[in-house]
């Protein structure tokens, strides 16, 4: 559907949300379920199906009309006192937009629960998969361990394949894999997994295939390998520059933001903060990129770390404020899921203290972040905290012996993660090798087991 510009104004969107919120405030979850009509006439059901189809299409291209469609479908369902399986997706979307526009995570979770209870009442598996993809991948992720979210989405992928909803299956598989990548699962295993699924993904959902290829490129760059993911396109796209041209031509803001995010994350892990910051400005210029989602967590986290390190170089108040802004954001998220955000927030606190500089406070916080990352099974973030501690000790405290010990620990973590290129960078920059202290013959354990 080619909807002409201009897009709806922010005022129009918020007014529609306010109207919908007033209508919804007259119902609690039990009233919604108890007033559900036992039978919906053909006309009403067709309206719901039409709303549902358009809403799903709008989501896949990050349409600016998606909020208005969602709110209209919620109001239609409430007004007519029926809540079919198609309504569940709208209620879940209503919850999602509470998070996007109001940062109201609790209310977002409430409407996600409404959607899940409607599905449970209707017992419609075909509709369940799309709602579960939205609920687990975009709402409950703020309340549940991210590794658990990855597992839930993988289950949704299998269920979607069973019922023949291949498009949702690919969305679920792609998002499940992304959670696994950013939560520190082994990169070599993930690279093989992404590669083995690309052809099937391209067959059923070409947009997901493009996103998966971007993930594969990022994993390759961190590993220092080339799995040739673009080969799946048979010459149509040779690199992400070609994907960017395609995104700009089709005004696909979701793909465009994902390209910039891929470049940002690759630059961060390569230590190229200048390129990462340049990418971040492009990301922030895309409205849909600002919506809270998995990649928002790591974009906020990494951008905060970069900001504090840039502040120590340039003493720019703007950089300091960027770092503090990242802290403020993650402090909000921490309230809903400490296990997801504790080690990240502590590491940002450490970088803030290192910027003052408050040497002992920074050292204590770095160690606390290392422990938290280890306890929560994030070996890559354990490595990152060790690396930043080592660099801090070397640059400020002049404690070179202790600094090298932390850098060696960082290298071990990166090797366990599968980030051989990142580990090699530490060898090149600081002249260290992991087997200087830890013999290669000793098998590496996962961070939380060591």
Short mmCIF file of C-alpha atoms in Angstrom, two decimals:
data_model
loop_
_atom_site.label_atom_id
_atom_site.label_comp_id
_atom_site.label_asym_id
_atom_site.label_seq_id
_atom_site.Cartn_x
_atom_site.Cartn_y
_atom_site.Cartn_z
CA UNK A 1 0.00 0.00 0.00
CA UNK A 2 1.57 3.26 -1.14
CA UNK A 3 0.26 5.88 1.27
CA UNK A 4 1.21 9.37 0.10
CA UNK A 5 2.97 11.86 2.34
CA UNK A 6 2.76 13.69 4.61
CA UNK A 7 2.82 11.28 7.55
CA UNK A 8 0.57 11.94 10.55
CA UNK A 9 1.87 14.62 12.87
CA UNK A 10 3.09 13.69 16.36
CA UNK A 11 0.17 15.73 17.72
CA UNK A 12 -2.33 13.67 15.72
CA UNK A 13 -0.77 10.43 16.95
CA UNK A 14 -0.81 11.49 20.60
CA UNK A 15 -4.39 12.78 20.35
CA UNK A 16 -5.48 9.43 18.91
CA UNK A 17 -3.65 7.61 21.69
CA UNK A 18 -5.28 9.83 24.32
CA UNK A 19 -8.74 9.12 22.87
CA UNK A 20 -8.01 5.40 22.87
CA UNK A 21 -6.66 5.51 26.42
CA UNK A 22 -9.85 7.20 27.65
CA UNK A 23 -11.98 4.55 25.94
CA UNK A 24 -9.82 1.75 27.35
CA UNK A 25 -9.89 3.17 30.88
CA UNK A 26 -13.53 2.09 31.17
CA UNK A 27 -12.48 -1.56 31.10
CA UNK A 28 -10.28 -3.71 33.29
CA UNK A 29 -8.89 -7.00 32.04
CA UNK A 30 -11.69 -9.10 33.56
CA UNK A 31 -14.40 -6.87 32.08
CA UNK A 32 -12.78 -7.08 28.66
CA UNK A 33 -12.78 -10.85 28.75
CA UNK A 34 -16.25 -11.19 30.28
CA UNK A 35 -17.94 -8.86 27.75
CA UNK A 36 -16.47 -10.77 24.83
CA UNK A 37 -19.24 -11.64 22.35
CA UNK A 38 -19.63 -15.34 21.75
CA UNK A 39 -20.26 -14.70 18.09
CA UNK A 40 -19.07 -11.99 15.73
CA UNK A 41 -20.99 -11.28 12.53
CA UNK A 42 -19.29 -11.58 9.15
CA UNK A 43 -19.00 -7.82 8.58
CA UNK A 44 -17.35 -7.20 11.96
CA UNK A 45 -14.96 -10.11 11.50
CA UNK A 46 -13.98 -8.88 8.04
CA UNK A 47 -13.28 -5.41 9.45
CA UNK A 48 -11.03 -6.98 12.06
CA UNK A 49 -9.22 -9.06 9.47
CA UNK A 50 -8.69 -6.03 7.26
CA UNK A 51 -7.34 -4.00 10.18
CA UNK A 52 -5.11 -6.92 11.13
CA UNK A 53 -3.65 -7.40 7.65
CA UNK A 54 -2.93 -3.69 7.18
CA UNK A 55 -1.41 -3.38 10.66
CA UNK A 56 0.97 -6.30 10.11
CA UNK A 57 2.04 -4.84 6.75
CA UNK A 58 2.53 -1.41 8.31
CA UNK A 59 4.74 -2.87 11.05
CA UNK A 60 7.01 -4.66 8.56
CA UNK A 61 7.94 -1.34 6.90
CA UNK A 62 7.84 0.83 10.05
CA UNK A 63 4.96 2.84 8.61
CA UNK A 64 4.25 6.13 10.40
CA UNK A 65 0.56 5.17 10.18
CA UNK A 66 1.04 2.08 12.34
CA UNK A 67 0.10 3.78 15.67
CA UNK A 68 -3.11 5.23 14.21
CA UNK A 69 -4.11 1.86 12.76
CA UNK A 70 -3.45 0.16 16.08
CA UNK A 71 -5.43 2.69 18.11
CA UNK A 72 -8.37 2.53 15.68
CA UNK A 73 -8.51 -1.25 15.93
CA UNK A 74 -8.44 -1.12 19.75
CA UNK A 75 -11.32 1.36 19.81
CA UNK A 76 -13.33 -0.70 17.32
CA UNK A 77 -12.90 -3.83 19.43
CA UNK A 78 -13.85 -2.10 22.68
CA UNK A 79 -16.86 -0.32 21.15
CA UNK A 80 -18.32 -3.53 19.75
CA UNK A 81 -17.63 -5.58 22.89
CA UNK A 82 -15.87 -8.39 21.13
CA UNK A 83 -12.29 -9.43 21.25
CA UNK A 84 -11.40 -11.91 18.57
CA UNK A 85 -7.91 -13.22 17.97
CA UNK A 86 -7.27 -10.34 15.55
CA UNK A 87 -8.00 -7.91 18.38
CA UNK A 88 -5.23 -9.44 20.47
CA UNK A 89 -2.55 -8.13 18.10
CA UNK A 90 -4.01 -4.62 18.39
CA UNK A 91 -4.09 -4.79 22.21
CA UNK A 92 -0.47 -5.95 22.20
CA UNK A 93 0.39 -3.09 19.86
CA UNK A 94 -1.42 -0.68 22.19
CA UNK A 95 0.84 -1.90 24.98
CA UNK A 96 3.90 -1.49 22.79
CA UNK A 97 3.01 2.13 22.00
CA UNK A 98 2.57 2.87 25.71
CA UNK A 99 6.26 2.03 25.93
CA UNK A 100 7.22 3.91 22.74
CA UNK A 101 5.36 7.16 23.33
CA UNK A 102 4.93 7.34 27.10
CA UNK A 103 7.77 5.17 28.42
CA UNK A 104 5.04 3.50 30.47
CA UNK A 105 6.44 -0.01 30.68
CA UNK A 106 4.00 -1.18 33.33
CA UNK A 107 0.96 -0.22 31.24
CA UNK A 108 2.64 -1.75 28.23
CA UNK A 109 2.92 -5.04 30.09
CA UNK A 110 -0.72 -4.78 31.19
CA UNK A 111 -1.98 -4.66 27.59
CA UNK A 112 0.40 -7.44 26.60
CA UNK A 113 -1.19 -9.58 29.31
CA UNK A 114 -4.66 -8.69 27.96
CA UNK A 115 -3.60 -9.90 24.51
CA UNK A 116 -2.20 -13.17 25.85
CA UNK A 117 -5.35 -13.87 27.88
CA UNK A 118 -7.56 -13.29 24.84
CA UNK A 119 -5.49 -15.83 22.93
CA UNK A 120 -5.69 -18.29 25.78
CA UNK A 121 -9.47 -17.91 25.82
CA UNK A 122 -9.79 -18.30 22.05
CA UNK A 123 -7.12 -21.02 21.71
CA UNK A 124 -6.25 -19.98 18.18
CA UNK A 125 -2.70 -21.09 17.44
CA UNK A 126 -2.47 -19.32 14.08
CA UNK A 127 -3.06 -15.92 15.70
CA UNK A 128 -1.01 -16.79 18.78
CA UNK A 129 2.32 -16.80 16.98
CA UNK A 130 2.12 -13.19 15.75
CA UNK A 131 1.00 -11.89 19.11
CA UNK A 132 3.70 -13.83 20.96
CA UNK A 133 6.34 -12.47 18.60
CA UNK A 134 5.21 -8.92 19.39
CA UNK A 135 4.66 -9.50 23.11
CA UNK A 136 7.88 -11.38 23.88
CA UNK A 137 10.13 -9.63 21.39
CA UNK A 138 9.05 -6.05 22.10
CA UNK A 139 7.23 -5.80 25.45
CA UNK A 140 7.99 -8.57 27.94
CA UNK A 141 11.69 -8.37 27.01
CA UNK A 142 11.85 -5.38 29.37
CA UNK A 143 10.74 -7.63 32.26
CA UNK A 144 12.27 -11.04 31.46
CA UNK A 145 15.88 -12.20 31.12
CA UNK A 146 16.93 -11.58 27.52
CA UNK A 147 18.20 -15.14 27.13
CA UNK A 148 14.72 -16.34 28.12
CA UNK A 149 13.22 -14.00 25.54
CA UNK A 150 15.48 -15.50 22.88
CA UNK A 151 14.26 -18.97 23.84
CA UNK A 152 10.60 -17.89 23.74
CA UNK A 153 11.03 -16.41 20.29
CA UNK A 154 12.73 -19.58 19.06
CA UNK A 155 9.71 -21.56 20.27
CA UNK A 156 7.46 -19.09 18.42
CA UNK A 157 9.52 -19.69 15.29
CA UNK A 158 8.94 -23.45 15.47
CA UNK A 159 5.23 -23.02 16.20
CA UNK A 160 4.87 -20.56 13.31
CA UNK A 161 6.45 -23.04 10.93
CA UNK A 162 4.05 -25.74 12.13
CA UNK A 163 0.96 -23.62 11.40
CA UNK A 164 2.31 -22.35 8.08
CA UNK A 165 2.85 -18.71 9.10
CA UNK A 166 6.29 -18.52 7.50
CA UNK A 167 6.53 -14.73 7.62
CA UNK A 168 6.09 -14.63 11.39
CA UNK A 169 8.41 -17.62 11.67
CA UNK A 170 11.21 -15.69 10.00
CA UNK A 171 10.57 -12.57 12.09
CA UNK A 172 10.75 -14.73 15.24
CA UNK A 173 13.89 -16.57 14.15
CA UNK A 174 15.65 -13.35 13.20
CA UNK A 175 14.80 -11.67 16.50
CA UNK A 176 15.66 -14.76 18.54
CA UNK A 177 19.09 -14.88 16.91
CA UNK A 178 19.65 -11.19 17.54
CA UNK A 179 18.94 -11.64 21.22
CA UNK A 180 21.45 -14.51 21.27
CA UNK A 181 24.12 -12.40 19.51
CA UNK A 182 23.79 -9.44 21.84
CA UNK A 183 23.53 -11.62 24.95
CA UNK A 184 26.94 -13.14 24.26
CA UNK A 185 26.25 -16.57 22.80
CA UNK A 186 29.21 -18.06 20.96
CA UNK A 187 29.75 -16.16 17.71
CA UNK A 188 31.08 -19.09 15.73
CA UNK A 189 27.98 -21.15 16.48
CA UNK A 190 25.72 -18.20 15.71
CA UNK A 191 27.50 -17.50 12.44
CA UNK A 192 26.85 -21.05 11.28
CA UNK A 193 23.23 -20.82 12.44
CA UNK A 194 22.56 -17.56 10.59
CA UNK A 195 24.23 -18.87 7.42
CA UNK A 196 22.24 -22.11 7.43
CA UNK A 197 18.94 -20.21 7.66
CA UNK A 198 19.52 -17.45 5.09
CA UNK A 199 18.13 -19.25 2.02
CA UNK A 200 14.97 -20.31 3.81
CA UNK A 201 14.59 -16.81 5.22
CA UNK A 202 14.96 -15.22 1.79
CA UNK A 203 12.33 -17.59 0.43
CA UNK A 204 9.71 -16.70 3.02
CA UNK A 205 10.56 -13.16 4.18
CA UNK A 206 13.04 -11.14 2.15
CA UNK A 207 13.05 -8.24 4.63
CA UNK A 208 14.11 -10.58 7.41
CA UNK A 209 16.82 -12.01 5.17
CA UNK A 210 18.28 -8.53 4.73
CA UNK A 211 18.35 -8.01 8.50
CA UNK A 212 19.90 -11.43 9.06
CA UNK A 213 22.64 -10.67 6.52
CA UNK A 214 23.43 -7.46 8.42
CA UNK A 215 23.71 -9.50 11.63
CA UNK A 216 26.00 -11.97 9.85
CA UNK A 217 28.24 -9.13 8.66
CA UNK A 218 28.52 -7.75 12.19
CA UNK A 219 29.36 -11.18 13.61
CA UNK A 220 31.95 -11.70 10.85
CA UNK A 221 33.62 -8.37 11.60
CA UNK A 222 33.86 -9.10 15.32
CA UNK A 223 35.25 -12.58 14.58
CA UNK A 224 37.58 -11.43 11.80
CA UNK A 225 36.05 -13.91 9.33
CA UNK A 226 34.03 -13.70 6.11
CA UNK A 227 31.10 -16.11 5.83
CA UNK A 228 30.03 -14.39 2.55
CA UNK A 229 26.42 -13.78 3.68
CA UNK A 230 25.62 -11.54 0.69
CA UNK A 231 26.03 -14.53 -1.62
CA UNK A 232 22.46 -15.52 -0.73
CA UNK A 233 21.22 -12.62 -2.90
CA UNK A 234 22.88 -14.01 -6.07
CA UNK A 235 24.40 -10.67 -7.04
CA UNK A 236 21.36 -8.49 -6.34
CA UNK A 237 23.07 -6.97 -3.28
CA UNK A 238 26.84 -7.20 -2.89
CA UNK A 239 27.26 -5.24 0.35
CA UNK A 240 25.35 -3.08 2.77
CA UNK A 241 25.89 -0.03 0.53
CA UNK A 242 23.63 -1.80 -1.97
CA UNK A 243 21.12 -2.50 0.79
CA UNK A 244 21.22 1.16 1.75
CA UNK A 245 20.42 2.22 -1.83
CA UNK A 246 17.49 -0.22 -1.78
CA UNK A 247 16.28 1.15 1.57
CA UNK A 248 16.47 4.76 0.38
CA UNK A 249 14.74 3.94 -2.91
CA UNK A 250 11.87 2.19 -1.13
CA UNK A 251 11.88 4.57 1.85
CA UNK A 252 12.34 1.57 4.11
CA UNK A 253 13.30 3.30 7.35
CA UNK A 254 13.48 0.05 9.30
CA UNK A 255 16.15 -1.36 6.99
CA UNK A 256 17.99 1.96 6.87
CA UNK A 257 18.18 2.25 10.65
CA UNK A 258 19.37 -1.36 10.90
CA UNK A 259 22.20 -0.65 8.43
CA UNK A 260 23.39 2.30 10.50
CA UNK A 261 23.01 0.28 13.72
CA UNK A 262 25.09 -2.57 12.24
CA UNK A 263 27.82 -0.10 11.34
CA UNK A 264 27.62 1.50 14.78
CA UNK A 265 28.03 -1.83 16.61
CA UNK A 266 30.85 -2.98 14.31
CA UNK A 267 32.67 0.33 14.84
CA UNK A 268 32.21 0.10 18.60
CA UNK A 269 33.76 -3.37 18.85
CA UNK A 270 36.57 -2.27 16.51
CA UNK A 271 37.33 0.63 18.86
CA UNK A 272 36.55 3.18 16.13
CA UNK A 273 34.62 5.64 18.25
CA UNK A 274 34.67 8.40 15.64
CA UNK A 275 32.85 6.22 13.08
CA UNK A 276 30.48 4.93 15.74
CA UNK A 277 29.53 8.47 16.76
CA UNK A 278 28.99 9.43 13.12
CA UNK A 279 26.64 6.46 12.71
CA UNK A 280 24.81 7.36 15.90
CA UNK A 281 23.89 10.77 14.52
CA UNK A 282 22.40 9.11 11.44
CA UNK A 283 20.49 6.66 13.64
CA UNK A 284 19.02 9.42 15.77
CA UNK A 285 17.82 11.25 12.66
CA UNK A 286 15.42 8.36 11.87
CA UNK A 287 12.27 8.64 14.02
CA UNK A 288 11.45 4.92 14.02
CA UNK A 289 14.99 4.11 15.19
CA UNK A 290 14.23 5.79 18.51
CA UNK A 291 11.50 3.30 19.44
CA UNK A 292 12.57 1.14 22.40
CA UNK A 293 13.65 -2.32 21.26
CA UNK A 294 16.49 -4.79 21.70
CA UNK A 295 19.00 -2.75 19.69
CA UNK A 296 18.05 0.37 21.69
CA UNK A 297 19.52 -1.23 24.80
CA UNK A 298 22.94 -1.77 23.28
CA UNK A 299 22.92 1.46 21.31
CA UNK A 300 22.25 3.40 24.52
CA UNK A 301 24.80 1.36 26.50
CA UNK A 302 27.63 1.58 23.97
CA UNK A 303 26.97 5.22 23.14
CA UNK A 304 27.19 6.07 26.83
CA UNK A 305 30.53 4.28 27.14
CA UNK A 306 31.86 6.10 24.08
CA UNK A 307 30.67 9.43 25.43
CA UNK A 308 32.54 9.10 28.73
CA UNK A 309 35.72 8.00 26.93
CA UNK A 310 35.44 10.92 24.52
CA UNK A 311 34.91 13.26 27.46
CA UNK A 312 38.21 12.13 28.98
CA UNK A 313 39.93 13.03 25.71
CA UNK A 314 38.19 16.29 24.86
CA UNK A 315 36.61 17.51 28.13
CA UNK A 316 33.45 18.32 26.18
CA UNK A 317 30.38 18.92 28.33
CA UNK A 318 28.27 17.57 25.45
CA UNK A 319 29.99 14.18 25.71
CA UNK A 320 29.56 14.17 29.49
CA UNK A 321 25.83 14.85 29.13
CA UNK A 322 25.49 12.03 26.59
CA UNK A 323 27.03 9.65 29.10
CA UNK A 324 24.79 10.87 31.92
CA UNK A 325 21.74 10.56 29.62
CA UNK A 326 22.62 6.90 28.98
CA UNK A 327 22.85 6.33 32.73
CA UNK A 328 19.44 7.95 33.30
CA UNK A 329 17.82 5.78 30.63
CA UNK A 330 19.27 2.50 31.89
CA UNK A 331 18.36 3.39 35.47
CA UNK A 332 14.72 3.37 34.33
CA UNK A 333 15.11 -0.01 32.60
CA UNK A 334 16.87 -1.50 35.61
CA UNK A 335 13.69 -1.17 37.69
CA UNK A 336 11.92 -3.71 35.51
CA UNK A 337 14.69 -6.28 35.01
CA UNK A 338 17.84 -5.98 37.14
CA UNK A 339 19.43 -9.08 35.62
CA UNK A 340 19.36 -7.51 32.14
CA UNK A 341 20.76 -4.13 33.06
CA UNK A 342 22.76 -4.28 36.30
CA UNK A 343 26.21 -4.93 34.84
CA UNK A 344 25.65 -2.35 32.08
CA UNK A 345 24.61 0.38 34.49
CA UNK A 346 27.50 -0.34 36.86
CA UNK A 347 29.97 -0.16 33.97
CA UNK A 348 28.56 3.23 32.97
CA UNK A 349 28.92 4.36 36.60
CA UNK A 350 32.55 3.17 36.48
CA UNK A 351 33.21 5.17 33.32
CA UNK A 352 31.58 8.21 34.91
CA UNK A 353 33.84 7.96 37.98
CA UNK A 354 36.85 7.37 35.73
CA UNK A 355 36.01 10.64 34.00
CA UNK A 356 36.11 12.72 37.20
CA UNK A 357 38.59 11.05 37.89
CA UNK A 358 37.77 9.21 41.08
CA UNK A 359 40.25 6.36 40.82
CA UNK A 360 39.25 4.11 43.72
CA UNK A 361 35.52 4.46 43.13
CA UNK A 362 36.06 3.66 39.45
CA UNK A 363 38.13 0.55 40.28
CA UNK A 364 35.47 -0.74 42.66
CA UNK A 365 32.72 -0.19 40.09
CA UNK A 366 34.68 -1.86 37.28
CA UNK A 367 35.15 -4.92 39.48
CA UNK A 368 31.45 -4.91 40.40
CA UNK A 369 30.48 -4.76 36.73
CA UNK A 370 32.83 -7.63 35.88
CA UNK A 371 31.26 -9.74 38.62
CA UNK A 372 27.71 -8.86 37.58
CA UNK A 373 28.36 -9.69 33.92
CA UNK A 374 29.97 -12.96 34.96
CA UNK A 375 27.10 -13.88 37.30
CA UNK A 376 24.55 -13.18 34.55
CA UNK A 377 26.42 -15.19 31.92
CA UNK A 378 27.48 -12.33 29.64
CA UNK A 379 31.04 -13.28 28.84
CA UNK A 380 31.38 -10.56 26.18
CA UNK A 381 30.37 -7.81 28.61
CA UNK A 382 32.62 -9.34 31.25
CA UNK A 383 35.41 -8.98 28.70
CA UNK A 384 34.39 -5.42 27.90
CA UNK A 385 34.46 -4.41 31.58
CA UNK A 386 37.88 -6.05 31.99
CA UNK A 387 39.17 -4.24 28.91
CA UNK A 388 37.93 -0.84 30.09
CA UNK A 389 39.35 -1.45 33.57
CA UNK A 390 42.72 -2.33 32.05
CA UNK A 391 42.76 0.76 29.84
CA UNK A 392 41.74 2.95 32.76
CA UNK A 393 44.49 1.61 35.01
CA UNK A 394 47.03 2.07 32.25
CA UNK A 395 46.05 5.63 31.37
CA UNK A 396 45.21 7.14 34.76
CA UNK A 397 46.48 5.01 37.60
CA UNK A 398 49.76 4.02 35.87
CA UNK A 399 49.32 0.52 37.28
CA UNK A 400 50.71 -1.33 34.26
CA UNK A 401 51.06 -4.75 35.87
CA UNK A 402 47.48 -4.85 37.11
CA UNK A 403 46.26 -3.29 33.87
CA UNK A 404 47.79 -6.09 31.80
CA UNK A 405 46.19 -8.69 34.04
CA UNK A 406 42.76 -7.22 33.30
CA UNK A 407 43.51 -6.98 29.58
CA UNK A 408 44.52 -10.65 29.55
CA UNK A 409 41.25 -11.55 31.26
CA UNK A 410 39.43 -9.48 28.64
CA UNK A 411 41.18 -11.36 25.88
CA UNK A 412 40.19 -14.69 27.36
CA UNK A 413 36.56 -13.60 27.53
CA UNK A 414 36.63 -12.43 23.92
CA UNK A 415 38.16 -15.71 22.79
CA UNK A 416 35.46 -17.63 24.61
CA UNK A 417 32.84 -15.43 22.97
CA UNK A 418 34.38 -16.25 19.61
CA UNK A 419 35.60 -12.69 18.93
CA UNK A 420 39.07 -13.62 17.70
CA UNK A 421 39.59 -10.31 15.91
CA UNK A 422 38.78 -8.37 19.07
CA UNK A 423 41.18 -10.56 21.07
CA UNK A 424 43.89 -10.02 18.44
CA UNK A 425 43.45 -6.26 18.71
CA UNK A 426 44.41 -6.43 22.39
CA UNK A 427 47.53 -8.42 21.50
CA UNK A 428 48.48 -5.88 18.85
CA UNK A 429 47.74 -2.77 20.92
CA UNK A 430 49.12 -3.90 24.27
CA UNK A 431 51.52 -6.72 23.45
CA UNK A 432 49.65 -9.33 25.48
CA UNK A 433 48.72 -12.93 24.82
CA UNK A 434 46.18 -14.88 26.81
CA UNK A 435 48.48 -17.87 27.23
CA UNK A 436 51.11 -15.68 28.98
CA UNK A 437 49.21 -16.46 32.18
CA UNK A 438 46.57 -19.00 31.18
CA UNK A 439 48.01 -21.97 29.26
CA UNK A 440 46.21 -22.82 26.03
CA UNK A 441 45.91 -26.44 27.15
CA UNK A 442 43.50 -25.40 29.90
CA UNK A 443 39.95 -25.35 28.51
CA UNK A 444 38.07 -22.10 28.92
CA UNK A 445 34.98 -22.18 31.08
CA UNK A 446 32.04 -19.87 30.73
CA UNK A 447 32.47 -16.73 32.76
CA UNK A 448 29.90 -17.68 35.38
CA UNK A 449 31.53 -21.09 35.87
CA UNK A 450 35.10 -19.90 36.30
#
